[in-house]
JSON list of C-alpha atoms in Angstrom, two decimals:
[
{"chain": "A", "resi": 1, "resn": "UNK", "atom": "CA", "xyz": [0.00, 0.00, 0.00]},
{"chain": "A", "resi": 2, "resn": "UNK", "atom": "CA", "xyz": [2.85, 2.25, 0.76]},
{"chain": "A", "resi": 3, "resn": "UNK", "atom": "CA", "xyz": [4.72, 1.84, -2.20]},
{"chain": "A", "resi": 4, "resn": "UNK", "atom": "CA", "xyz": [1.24, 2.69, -4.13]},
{"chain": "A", "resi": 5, "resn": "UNK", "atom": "CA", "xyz": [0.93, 5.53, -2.74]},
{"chain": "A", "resi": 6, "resn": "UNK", "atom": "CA", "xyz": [4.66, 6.72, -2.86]},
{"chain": "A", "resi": 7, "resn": "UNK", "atom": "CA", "xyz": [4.81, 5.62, -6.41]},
{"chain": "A", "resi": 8, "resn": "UNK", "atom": "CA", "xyz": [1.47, 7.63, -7.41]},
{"chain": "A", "resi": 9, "resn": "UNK", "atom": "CA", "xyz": [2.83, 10.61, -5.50]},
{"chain": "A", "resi": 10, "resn": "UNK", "atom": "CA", "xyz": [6.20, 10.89, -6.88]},
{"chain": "A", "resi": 11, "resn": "UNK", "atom": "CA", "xyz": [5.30, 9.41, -10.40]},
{"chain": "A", "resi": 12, "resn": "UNK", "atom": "CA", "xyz": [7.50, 6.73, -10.89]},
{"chain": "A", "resi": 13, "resn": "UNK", "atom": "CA", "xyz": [7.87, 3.52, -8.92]},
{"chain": "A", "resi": 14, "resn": "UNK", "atom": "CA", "xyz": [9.13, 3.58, -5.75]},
{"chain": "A", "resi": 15, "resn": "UNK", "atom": "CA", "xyz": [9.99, 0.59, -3.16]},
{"chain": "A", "resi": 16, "resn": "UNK", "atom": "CA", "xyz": [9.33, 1.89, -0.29]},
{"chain": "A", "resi": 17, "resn": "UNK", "atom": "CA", "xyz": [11.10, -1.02, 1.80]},
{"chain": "A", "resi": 18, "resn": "UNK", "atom": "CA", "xyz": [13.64, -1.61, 3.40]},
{"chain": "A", "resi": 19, "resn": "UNK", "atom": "CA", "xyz": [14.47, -4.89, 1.89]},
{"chain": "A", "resi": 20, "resn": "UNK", "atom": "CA", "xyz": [15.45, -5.40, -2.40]},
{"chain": "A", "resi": 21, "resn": "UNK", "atom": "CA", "xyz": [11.83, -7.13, -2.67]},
{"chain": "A", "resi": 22, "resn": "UNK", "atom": "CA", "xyz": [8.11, -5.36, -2.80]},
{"chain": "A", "resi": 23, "resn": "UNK", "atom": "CA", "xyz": [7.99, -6.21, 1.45]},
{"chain": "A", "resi": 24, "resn": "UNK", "atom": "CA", "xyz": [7.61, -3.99, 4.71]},
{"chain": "A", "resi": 25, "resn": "UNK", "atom": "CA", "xyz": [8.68, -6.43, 7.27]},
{"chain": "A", "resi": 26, "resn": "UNK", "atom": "CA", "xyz": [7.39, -4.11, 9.85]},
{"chain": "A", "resi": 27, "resn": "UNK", "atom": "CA", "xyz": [3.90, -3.93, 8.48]},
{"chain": "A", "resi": 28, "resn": "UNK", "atom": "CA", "xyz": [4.57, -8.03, 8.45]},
{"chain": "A", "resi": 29, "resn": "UNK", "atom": "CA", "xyz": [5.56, -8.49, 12.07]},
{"chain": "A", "resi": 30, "resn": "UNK", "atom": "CA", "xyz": [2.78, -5.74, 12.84]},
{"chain": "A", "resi": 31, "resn": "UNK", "atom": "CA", "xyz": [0.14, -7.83, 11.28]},
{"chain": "A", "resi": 32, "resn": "UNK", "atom": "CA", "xyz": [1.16, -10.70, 13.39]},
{"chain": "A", "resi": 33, "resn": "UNK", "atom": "CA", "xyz": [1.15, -8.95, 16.73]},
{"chain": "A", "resi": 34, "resn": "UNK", "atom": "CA", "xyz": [-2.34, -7.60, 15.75]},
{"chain": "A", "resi": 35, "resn": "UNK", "atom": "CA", "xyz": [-3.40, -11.21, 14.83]},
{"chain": "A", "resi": 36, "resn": "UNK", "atom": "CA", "xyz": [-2.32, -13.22, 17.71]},
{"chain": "A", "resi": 37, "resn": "UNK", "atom": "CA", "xyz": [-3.54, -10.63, 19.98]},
{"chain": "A", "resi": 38, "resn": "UNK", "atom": "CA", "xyz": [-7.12, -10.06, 18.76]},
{"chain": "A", "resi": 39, "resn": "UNK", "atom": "CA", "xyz": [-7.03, -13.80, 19.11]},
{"chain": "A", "resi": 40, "resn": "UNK", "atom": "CA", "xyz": [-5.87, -13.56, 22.72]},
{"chain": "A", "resi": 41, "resn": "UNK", "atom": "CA", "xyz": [-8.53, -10.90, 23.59]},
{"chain": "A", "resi": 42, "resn": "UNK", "atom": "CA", "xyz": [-11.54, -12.88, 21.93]},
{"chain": "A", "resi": 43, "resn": "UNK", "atom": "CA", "xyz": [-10.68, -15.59, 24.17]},
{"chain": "A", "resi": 44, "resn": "UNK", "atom": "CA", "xyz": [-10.76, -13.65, 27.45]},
{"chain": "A", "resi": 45, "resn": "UNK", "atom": "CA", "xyz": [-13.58, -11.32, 26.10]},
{"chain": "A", "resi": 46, "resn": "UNK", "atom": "CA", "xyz": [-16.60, -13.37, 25.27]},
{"chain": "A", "resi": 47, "resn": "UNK", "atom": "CA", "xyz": [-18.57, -10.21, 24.55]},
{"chain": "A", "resi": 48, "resn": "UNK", "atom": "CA", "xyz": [-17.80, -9.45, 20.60]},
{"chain": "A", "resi": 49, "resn": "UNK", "atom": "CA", "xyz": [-17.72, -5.64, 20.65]},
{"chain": "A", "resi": 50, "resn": "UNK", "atom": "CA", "xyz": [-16.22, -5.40, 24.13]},
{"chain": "A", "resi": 51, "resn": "UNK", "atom": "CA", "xyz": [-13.46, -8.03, 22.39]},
{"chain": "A", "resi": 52, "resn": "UNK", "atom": "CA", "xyz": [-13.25, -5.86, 19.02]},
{"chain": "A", "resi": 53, "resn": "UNK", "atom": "CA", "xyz": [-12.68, -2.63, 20.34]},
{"chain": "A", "resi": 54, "resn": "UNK", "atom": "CA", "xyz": [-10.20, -3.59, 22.95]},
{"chain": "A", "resi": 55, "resn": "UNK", "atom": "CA", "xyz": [-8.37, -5.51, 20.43]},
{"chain": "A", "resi": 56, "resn": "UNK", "atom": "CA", "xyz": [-8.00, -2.52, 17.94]},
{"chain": "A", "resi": 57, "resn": "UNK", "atom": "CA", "xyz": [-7.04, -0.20, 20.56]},
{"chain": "A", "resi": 58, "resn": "UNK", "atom": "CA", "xyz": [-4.13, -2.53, 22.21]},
{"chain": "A", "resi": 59, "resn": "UNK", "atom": "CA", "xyz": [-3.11, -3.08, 18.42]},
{"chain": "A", "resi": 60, "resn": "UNK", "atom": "CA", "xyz": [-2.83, 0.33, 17.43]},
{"chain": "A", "resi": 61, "resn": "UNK", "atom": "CA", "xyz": [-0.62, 0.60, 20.95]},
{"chain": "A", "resi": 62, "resn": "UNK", "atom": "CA", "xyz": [1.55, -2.58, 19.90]},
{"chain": "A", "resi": 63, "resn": "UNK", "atom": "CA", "xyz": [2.22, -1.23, 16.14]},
{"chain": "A", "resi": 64, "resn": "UNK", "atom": "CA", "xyz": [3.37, 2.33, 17.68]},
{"chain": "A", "resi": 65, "resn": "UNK", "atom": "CA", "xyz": [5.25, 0.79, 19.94]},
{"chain": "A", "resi": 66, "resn": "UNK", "atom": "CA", "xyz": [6.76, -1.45, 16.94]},
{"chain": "A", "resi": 67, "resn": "UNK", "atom": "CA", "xyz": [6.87, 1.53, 14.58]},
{"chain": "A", "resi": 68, "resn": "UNK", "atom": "CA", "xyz": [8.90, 3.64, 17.75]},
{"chain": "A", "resi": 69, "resn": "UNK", "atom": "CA", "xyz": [11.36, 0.64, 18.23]},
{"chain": "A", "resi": 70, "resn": "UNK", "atom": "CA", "xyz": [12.05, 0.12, 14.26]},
{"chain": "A", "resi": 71, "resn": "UNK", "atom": "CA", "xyz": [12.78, 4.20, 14.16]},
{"chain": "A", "resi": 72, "resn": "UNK", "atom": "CA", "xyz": [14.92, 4.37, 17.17]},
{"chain": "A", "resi": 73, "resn": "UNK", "atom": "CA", "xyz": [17.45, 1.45, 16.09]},
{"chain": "A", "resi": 74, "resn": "UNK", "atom": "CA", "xyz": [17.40, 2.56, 12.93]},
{"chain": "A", "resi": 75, "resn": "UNK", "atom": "CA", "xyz": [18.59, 6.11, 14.04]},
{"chain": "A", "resi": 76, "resn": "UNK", "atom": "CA", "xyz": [21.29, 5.10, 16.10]},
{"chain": "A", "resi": 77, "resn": "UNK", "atom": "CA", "xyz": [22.89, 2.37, 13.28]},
{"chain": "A", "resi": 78, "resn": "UNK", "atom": "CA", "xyz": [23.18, 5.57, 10.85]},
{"chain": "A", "resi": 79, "resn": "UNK", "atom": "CA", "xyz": [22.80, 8.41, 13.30]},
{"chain": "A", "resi": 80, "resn": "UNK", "atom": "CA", "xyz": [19.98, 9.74, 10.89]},
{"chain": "A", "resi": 81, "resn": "UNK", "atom": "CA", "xyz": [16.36, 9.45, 10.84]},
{"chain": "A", "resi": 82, "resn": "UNK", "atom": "CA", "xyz": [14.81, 7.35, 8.09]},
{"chain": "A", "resi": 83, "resn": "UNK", "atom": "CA", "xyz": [11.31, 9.14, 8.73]},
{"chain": "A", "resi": 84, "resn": "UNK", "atom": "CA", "xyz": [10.54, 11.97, 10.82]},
{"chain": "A", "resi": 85, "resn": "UNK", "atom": "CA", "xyz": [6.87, 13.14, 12.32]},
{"chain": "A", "resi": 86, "resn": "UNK", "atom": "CA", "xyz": [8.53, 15.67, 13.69]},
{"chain": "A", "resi": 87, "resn": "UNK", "atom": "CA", "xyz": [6.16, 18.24, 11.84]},
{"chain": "A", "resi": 88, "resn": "UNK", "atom": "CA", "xyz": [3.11, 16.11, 12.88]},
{"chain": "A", "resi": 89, "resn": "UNK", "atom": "CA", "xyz": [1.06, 17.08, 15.81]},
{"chain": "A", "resi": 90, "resn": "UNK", "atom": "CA", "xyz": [1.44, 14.99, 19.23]},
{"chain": "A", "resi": 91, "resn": "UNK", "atom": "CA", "xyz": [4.78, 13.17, 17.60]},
{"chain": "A", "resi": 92, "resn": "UNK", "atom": "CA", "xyz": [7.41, 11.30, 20.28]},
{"chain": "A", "resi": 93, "resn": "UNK", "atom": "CA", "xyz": [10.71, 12.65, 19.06]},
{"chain": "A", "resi": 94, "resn": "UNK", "atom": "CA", "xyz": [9.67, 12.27, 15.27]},
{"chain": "A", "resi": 95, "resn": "UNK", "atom": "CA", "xyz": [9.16, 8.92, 15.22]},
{"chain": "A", "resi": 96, "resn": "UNK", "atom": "CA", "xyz": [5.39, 7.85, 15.75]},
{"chain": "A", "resi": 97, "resn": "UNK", "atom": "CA", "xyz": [2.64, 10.61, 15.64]},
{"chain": "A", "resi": 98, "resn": "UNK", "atom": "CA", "xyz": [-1.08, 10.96, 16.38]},
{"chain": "A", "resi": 99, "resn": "UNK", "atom": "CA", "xyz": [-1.73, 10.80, 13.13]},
{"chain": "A", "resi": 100, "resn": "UNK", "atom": "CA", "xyz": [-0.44, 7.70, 11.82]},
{"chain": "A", "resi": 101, "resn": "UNK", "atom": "CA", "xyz": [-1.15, 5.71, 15.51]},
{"chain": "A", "resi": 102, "resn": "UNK", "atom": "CA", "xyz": [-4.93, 6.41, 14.23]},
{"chain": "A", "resi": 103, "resn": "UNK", "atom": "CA", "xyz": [-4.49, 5.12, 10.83]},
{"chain": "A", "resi": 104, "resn": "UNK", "atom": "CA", "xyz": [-2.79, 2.10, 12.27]},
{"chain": "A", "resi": 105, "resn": "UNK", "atom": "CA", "xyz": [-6.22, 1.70, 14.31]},
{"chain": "A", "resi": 106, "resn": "UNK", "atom": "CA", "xyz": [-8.31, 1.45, 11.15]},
{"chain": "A", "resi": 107, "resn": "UNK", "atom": "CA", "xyz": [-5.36, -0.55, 8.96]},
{"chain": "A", "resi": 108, "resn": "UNK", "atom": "CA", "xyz": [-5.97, -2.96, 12.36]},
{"chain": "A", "resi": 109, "resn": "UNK", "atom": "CA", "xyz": [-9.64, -2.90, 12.31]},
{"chain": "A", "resi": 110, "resn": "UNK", "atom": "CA", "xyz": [-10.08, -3.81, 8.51]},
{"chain": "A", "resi": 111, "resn": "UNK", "atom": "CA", "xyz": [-7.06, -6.04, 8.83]},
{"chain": "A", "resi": 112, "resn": "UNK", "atom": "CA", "xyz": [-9.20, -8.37, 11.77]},
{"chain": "A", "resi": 113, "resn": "UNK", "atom": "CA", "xyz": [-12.20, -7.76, 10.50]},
{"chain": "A", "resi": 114, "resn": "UNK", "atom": "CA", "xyz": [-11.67, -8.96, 6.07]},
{"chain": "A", "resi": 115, "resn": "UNK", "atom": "CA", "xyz": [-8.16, -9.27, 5.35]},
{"chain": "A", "resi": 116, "resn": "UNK", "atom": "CA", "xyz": [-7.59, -11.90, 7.54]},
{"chain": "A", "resi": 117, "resn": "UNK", "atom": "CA", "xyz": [-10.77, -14.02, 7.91]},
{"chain": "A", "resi": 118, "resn": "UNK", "atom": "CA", "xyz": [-10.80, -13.98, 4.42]},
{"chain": "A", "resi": 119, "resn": "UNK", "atom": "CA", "xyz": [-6.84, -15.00, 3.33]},
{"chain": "A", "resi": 120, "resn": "UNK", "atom": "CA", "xyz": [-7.79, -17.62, 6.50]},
{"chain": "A", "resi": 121, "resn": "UNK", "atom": "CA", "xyz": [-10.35, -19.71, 4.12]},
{"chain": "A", "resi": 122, "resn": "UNK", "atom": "CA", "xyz": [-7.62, -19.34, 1.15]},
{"chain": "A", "resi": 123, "resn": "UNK", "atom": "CA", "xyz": [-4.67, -20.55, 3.12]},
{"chain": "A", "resi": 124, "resn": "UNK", "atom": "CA", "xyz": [-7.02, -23.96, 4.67]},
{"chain": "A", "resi": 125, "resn": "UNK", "atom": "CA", "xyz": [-7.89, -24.91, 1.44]},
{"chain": "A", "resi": 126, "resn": "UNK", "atom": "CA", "xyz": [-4.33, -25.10, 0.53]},
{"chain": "A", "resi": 127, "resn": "UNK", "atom": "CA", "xyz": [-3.16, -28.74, 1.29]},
{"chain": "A", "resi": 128, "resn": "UNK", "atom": "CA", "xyz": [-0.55, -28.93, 4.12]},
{"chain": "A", "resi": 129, "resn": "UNK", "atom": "CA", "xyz": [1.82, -30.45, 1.89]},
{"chain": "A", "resi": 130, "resn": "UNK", "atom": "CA", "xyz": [1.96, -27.48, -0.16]},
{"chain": "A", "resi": 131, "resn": "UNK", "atom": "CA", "xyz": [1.85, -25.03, 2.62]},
{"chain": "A", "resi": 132, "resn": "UNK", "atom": "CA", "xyz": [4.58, -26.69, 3.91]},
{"chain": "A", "resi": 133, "resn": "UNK", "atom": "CA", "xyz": [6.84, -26.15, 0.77]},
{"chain": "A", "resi": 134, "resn": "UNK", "atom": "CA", "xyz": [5.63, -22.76, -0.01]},
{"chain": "A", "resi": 135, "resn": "UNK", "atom": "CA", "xyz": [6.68, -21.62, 3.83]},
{"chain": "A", "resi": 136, "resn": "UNK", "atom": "CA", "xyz": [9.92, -23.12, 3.36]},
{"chain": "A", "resi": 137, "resn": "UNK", "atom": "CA", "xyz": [10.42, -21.29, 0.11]},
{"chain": "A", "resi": 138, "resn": "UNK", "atom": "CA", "xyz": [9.42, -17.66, 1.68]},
{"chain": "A", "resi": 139, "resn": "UNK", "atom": "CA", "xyz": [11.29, -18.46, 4.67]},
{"chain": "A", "resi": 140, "resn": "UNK", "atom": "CA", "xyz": [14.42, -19.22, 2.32]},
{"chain": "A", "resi": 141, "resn": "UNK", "atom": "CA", "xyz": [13.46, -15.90, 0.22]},
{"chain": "A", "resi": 142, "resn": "UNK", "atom": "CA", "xyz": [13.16, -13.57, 3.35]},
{"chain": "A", "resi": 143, "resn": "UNK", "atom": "CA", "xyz": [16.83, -14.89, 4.74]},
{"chain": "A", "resi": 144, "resn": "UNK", "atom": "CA", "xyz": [18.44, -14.31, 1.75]},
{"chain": "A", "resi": 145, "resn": "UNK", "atom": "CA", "xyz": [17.05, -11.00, 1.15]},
{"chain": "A", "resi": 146, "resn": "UNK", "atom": "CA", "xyz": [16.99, -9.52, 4.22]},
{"chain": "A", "resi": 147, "resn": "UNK", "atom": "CA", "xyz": [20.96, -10.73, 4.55]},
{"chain": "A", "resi": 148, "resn": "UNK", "atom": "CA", "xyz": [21.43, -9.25, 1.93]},
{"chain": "A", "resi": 149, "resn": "UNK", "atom": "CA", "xyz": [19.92, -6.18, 2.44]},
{"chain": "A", "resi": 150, "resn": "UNK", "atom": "CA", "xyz": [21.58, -5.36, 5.92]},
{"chain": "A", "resi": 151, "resn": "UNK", "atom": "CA", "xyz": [25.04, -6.09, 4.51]},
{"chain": "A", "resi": 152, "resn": "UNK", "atom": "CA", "xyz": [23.94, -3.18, 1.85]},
{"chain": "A", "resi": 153, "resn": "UNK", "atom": "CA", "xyz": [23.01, -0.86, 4.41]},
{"chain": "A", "resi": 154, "resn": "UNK", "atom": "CA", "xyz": [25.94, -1.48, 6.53]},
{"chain": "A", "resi": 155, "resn": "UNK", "atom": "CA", "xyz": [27.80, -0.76, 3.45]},
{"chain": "A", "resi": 156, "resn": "UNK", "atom": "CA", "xyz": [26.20, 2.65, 2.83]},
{"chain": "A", "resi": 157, "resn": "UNK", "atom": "CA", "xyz": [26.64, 3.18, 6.50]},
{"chain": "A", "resi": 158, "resn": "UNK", "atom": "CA", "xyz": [30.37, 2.65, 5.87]},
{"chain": "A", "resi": 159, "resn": "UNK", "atom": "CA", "xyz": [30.57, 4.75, 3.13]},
{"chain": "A", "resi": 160, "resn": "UNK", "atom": "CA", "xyz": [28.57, 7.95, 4.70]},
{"chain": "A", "resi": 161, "resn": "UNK", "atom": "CA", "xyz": [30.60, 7.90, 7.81]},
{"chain": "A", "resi": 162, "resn": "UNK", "atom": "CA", "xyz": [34.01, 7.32, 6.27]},
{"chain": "A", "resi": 163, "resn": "UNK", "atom": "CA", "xyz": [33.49, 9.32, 3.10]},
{"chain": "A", "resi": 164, "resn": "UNK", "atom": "CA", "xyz": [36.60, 11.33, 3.41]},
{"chain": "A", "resi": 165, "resn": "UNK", "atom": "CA", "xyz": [38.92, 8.50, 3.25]},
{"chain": "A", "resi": 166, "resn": "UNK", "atom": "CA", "xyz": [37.06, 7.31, -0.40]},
{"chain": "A", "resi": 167, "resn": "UNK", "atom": "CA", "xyz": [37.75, 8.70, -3.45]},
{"chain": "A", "resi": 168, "resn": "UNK", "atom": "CA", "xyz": [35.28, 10.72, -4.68]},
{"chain": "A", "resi": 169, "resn": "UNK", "atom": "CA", "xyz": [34.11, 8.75, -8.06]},
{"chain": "A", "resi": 170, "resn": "UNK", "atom": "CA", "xyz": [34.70, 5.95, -5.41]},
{"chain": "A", "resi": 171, "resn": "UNK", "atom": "CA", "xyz": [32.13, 7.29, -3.22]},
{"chain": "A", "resi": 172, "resn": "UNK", "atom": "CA", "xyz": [29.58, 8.37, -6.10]},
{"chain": "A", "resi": 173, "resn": "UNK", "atom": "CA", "xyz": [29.59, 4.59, -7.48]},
{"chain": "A", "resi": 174, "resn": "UNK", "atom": "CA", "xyz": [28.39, 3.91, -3.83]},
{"chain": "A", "resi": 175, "resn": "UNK", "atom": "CA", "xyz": [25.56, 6.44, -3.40]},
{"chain": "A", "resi": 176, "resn": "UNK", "atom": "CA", "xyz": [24.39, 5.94, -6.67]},
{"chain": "A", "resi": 177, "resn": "UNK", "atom": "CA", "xyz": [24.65, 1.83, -6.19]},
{"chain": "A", "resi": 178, "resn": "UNK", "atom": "CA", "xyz": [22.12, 2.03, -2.97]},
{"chain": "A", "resi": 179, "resn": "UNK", "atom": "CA", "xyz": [20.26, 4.79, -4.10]},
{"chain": "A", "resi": 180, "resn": "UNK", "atom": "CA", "xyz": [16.94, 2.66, -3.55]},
{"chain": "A", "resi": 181, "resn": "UNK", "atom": "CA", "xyz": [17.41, 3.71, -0.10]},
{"chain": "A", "resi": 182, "resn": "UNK", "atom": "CA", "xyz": [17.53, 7.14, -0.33]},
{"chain": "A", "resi": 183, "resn": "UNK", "atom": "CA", "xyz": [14.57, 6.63, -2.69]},
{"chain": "A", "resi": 184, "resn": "UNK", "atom": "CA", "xyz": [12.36, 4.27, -0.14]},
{"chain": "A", "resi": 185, "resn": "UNK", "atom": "CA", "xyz": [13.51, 6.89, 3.44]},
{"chain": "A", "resi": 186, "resn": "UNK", "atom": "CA", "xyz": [13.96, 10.48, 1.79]},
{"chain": "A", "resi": 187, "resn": "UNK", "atom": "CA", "xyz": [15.26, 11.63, 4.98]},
{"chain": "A", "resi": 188, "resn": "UNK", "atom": "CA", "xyz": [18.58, 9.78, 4.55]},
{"chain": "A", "resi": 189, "resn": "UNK", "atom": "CA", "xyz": [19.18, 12.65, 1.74]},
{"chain": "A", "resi": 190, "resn": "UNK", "atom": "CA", "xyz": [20.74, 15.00, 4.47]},
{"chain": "A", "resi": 191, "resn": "UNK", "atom": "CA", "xyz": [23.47, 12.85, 4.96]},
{"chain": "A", "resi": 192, "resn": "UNK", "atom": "CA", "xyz": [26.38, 14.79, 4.18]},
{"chain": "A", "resi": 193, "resn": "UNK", "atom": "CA", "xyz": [24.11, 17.39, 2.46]},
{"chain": "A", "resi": 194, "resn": "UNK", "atom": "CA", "xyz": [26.23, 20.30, 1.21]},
{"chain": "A", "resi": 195, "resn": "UNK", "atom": "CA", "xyz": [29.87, 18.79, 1.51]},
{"chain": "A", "resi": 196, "resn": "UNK", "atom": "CA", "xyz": [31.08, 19.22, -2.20]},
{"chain": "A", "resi": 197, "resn": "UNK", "atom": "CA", "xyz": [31.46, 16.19, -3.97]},
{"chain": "A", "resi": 198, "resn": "UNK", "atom": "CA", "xyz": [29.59, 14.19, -1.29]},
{"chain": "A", "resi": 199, "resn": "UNK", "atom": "CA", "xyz": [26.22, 15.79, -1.39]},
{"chain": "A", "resi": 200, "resn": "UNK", "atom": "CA", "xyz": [24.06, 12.63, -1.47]},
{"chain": "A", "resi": 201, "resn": "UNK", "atom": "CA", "xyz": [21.06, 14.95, -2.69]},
{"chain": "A", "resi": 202, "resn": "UNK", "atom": "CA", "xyz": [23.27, 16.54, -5.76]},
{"chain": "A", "resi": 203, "resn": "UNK", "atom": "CA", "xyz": [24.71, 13.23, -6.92]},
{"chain": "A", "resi": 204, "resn": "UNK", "atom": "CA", "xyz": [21.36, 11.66, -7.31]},
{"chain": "A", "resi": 205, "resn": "UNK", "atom": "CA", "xyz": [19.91, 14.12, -9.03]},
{"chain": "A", "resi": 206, "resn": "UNK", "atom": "CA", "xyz": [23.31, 14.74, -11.60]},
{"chain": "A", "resi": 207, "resn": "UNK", "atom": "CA", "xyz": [22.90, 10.93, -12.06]},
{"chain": "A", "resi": 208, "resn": "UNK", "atom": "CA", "xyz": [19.10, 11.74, -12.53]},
{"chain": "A", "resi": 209, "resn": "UNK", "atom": "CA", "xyz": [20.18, 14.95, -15.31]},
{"chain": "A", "resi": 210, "resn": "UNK", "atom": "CA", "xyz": [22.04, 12.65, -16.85]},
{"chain": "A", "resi": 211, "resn": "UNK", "atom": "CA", "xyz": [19.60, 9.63, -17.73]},
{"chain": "A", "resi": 212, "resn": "UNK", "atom": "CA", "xyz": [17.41, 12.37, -19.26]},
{"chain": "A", "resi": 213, "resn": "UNK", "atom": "CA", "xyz": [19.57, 13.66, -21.45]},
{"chain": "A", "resi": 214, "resn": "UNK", "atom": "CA", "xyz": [20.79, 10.35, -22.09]},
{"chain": "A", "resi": 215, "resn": "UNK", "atom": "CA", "xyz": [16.85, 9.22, -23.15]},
{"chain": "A", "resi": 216, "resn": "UNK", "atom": "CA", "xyz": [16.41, 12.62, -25.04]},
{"chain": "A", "resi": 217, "resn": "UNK", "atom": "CA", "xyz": [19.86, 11.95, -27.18]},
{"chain": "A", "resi": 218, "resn": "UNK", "atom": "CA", "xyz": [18.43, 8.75, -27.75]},
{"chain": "A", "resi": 219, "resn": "UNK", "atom": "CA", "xyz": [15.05, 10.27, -29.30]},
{"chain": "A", "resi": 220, "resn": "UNK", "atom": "CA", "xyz": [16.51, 12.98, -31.51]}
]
């Protein structure tokens, strides 16, 4: 849904996560927390409302909460914010806000209510057999790519902090090889903003210059 919208917004398609493939783990392990919990609650809370209502608002609290921890480790690997609220009203240090605690409430609501129940009848009608393989093919997918991806952000990390001992077409190869994360968290752009020759924000966008006049050559 995010990368929808970011894509529509800006354009052009953006992957808005953190990993190479189209997935959010967060919104993953989110889902999961509001899943087994609403479970939980239904089985202490006989009473459907009663059980409905406390279950959205305790998942709303448990995705903040999730969204706050993901922001907060994130910040102090790379000593940068990869999203910031801070221009949000009632935001905690820029990392959850009001705003987006509410929308988690009725992504939590519609996610208990059809999303589940009805991917629930798909997934039973599936054989176990072939759940079984299918798991152990996502499971493989997931390890690979999220390996993957945290060696390439450790990378980048590398390169931002130590960018005065890399050349500079050295260090240009580099931003422009993870730009996908600058891309998905536009915040990361003020990393080394203004240092000349390193300004992550003017070397994507000379790379950018350059593809167009590179298409419009092409068309002449």
């Amino acid at each position: 849904m995010e990368t929808i919208f970011a894509s529509i917004n800006e354009r052009k398609f953006i992957n808005r996560g953190f990993l190479n493939g189209f997935f959010c783990p967060i919104y993953g392990f989110g889902a999961i927390l509001i899943v087994q919990f609403s479970k939980w609650i239904i089985f202490v809370f006989k009473d459907y409302s009663t059980s409905l209502l406390i279950s959205i608002v305790f998942s709303t609290i448990l995705v903040t909460v999730l969204e706050y921890i993901t922001g907060f480790a994130l910040e102090k690997v790379f000593n940068c914010k990869w999203w910031d609220y801070s221009n949000n009203a009632m935001n905690v240090k820029g990392y959850i806000c009001l705003k987006y605690s509410l929308l988690w409430g009725i992504l939590a609501f519609l996610l208990v209510q059809v999303v589940h129940p009805t991917f629930s009848k798909l997934i039973f009608s599936v054989p176990v057999s072939t759940k079984g393989y299918i798991a152990a093919v996502i499971i493989l997918y997931f390890l690979i790519d999220t390996t993957k991806s945290v060696l390439e952000a450790l990378d980048l990390r590398k390169v931002i902090i130590n960018y005065t001992d890399l050349p500079v077409n050295k260090y240009y190869e580099k931003i422009i090889k993870y730009k996908r994360f600058f891309l998905a968290f536009p915040r990361l752009l003020i990393l080394n903003a203004g240092i000349l020759n390193r300004d992550i924000r003017s070397i994507l966008n000379d790379k950018i210059d350059k593809i167009k006049v590179e298409i419009k050559s092409r068309f002449r």
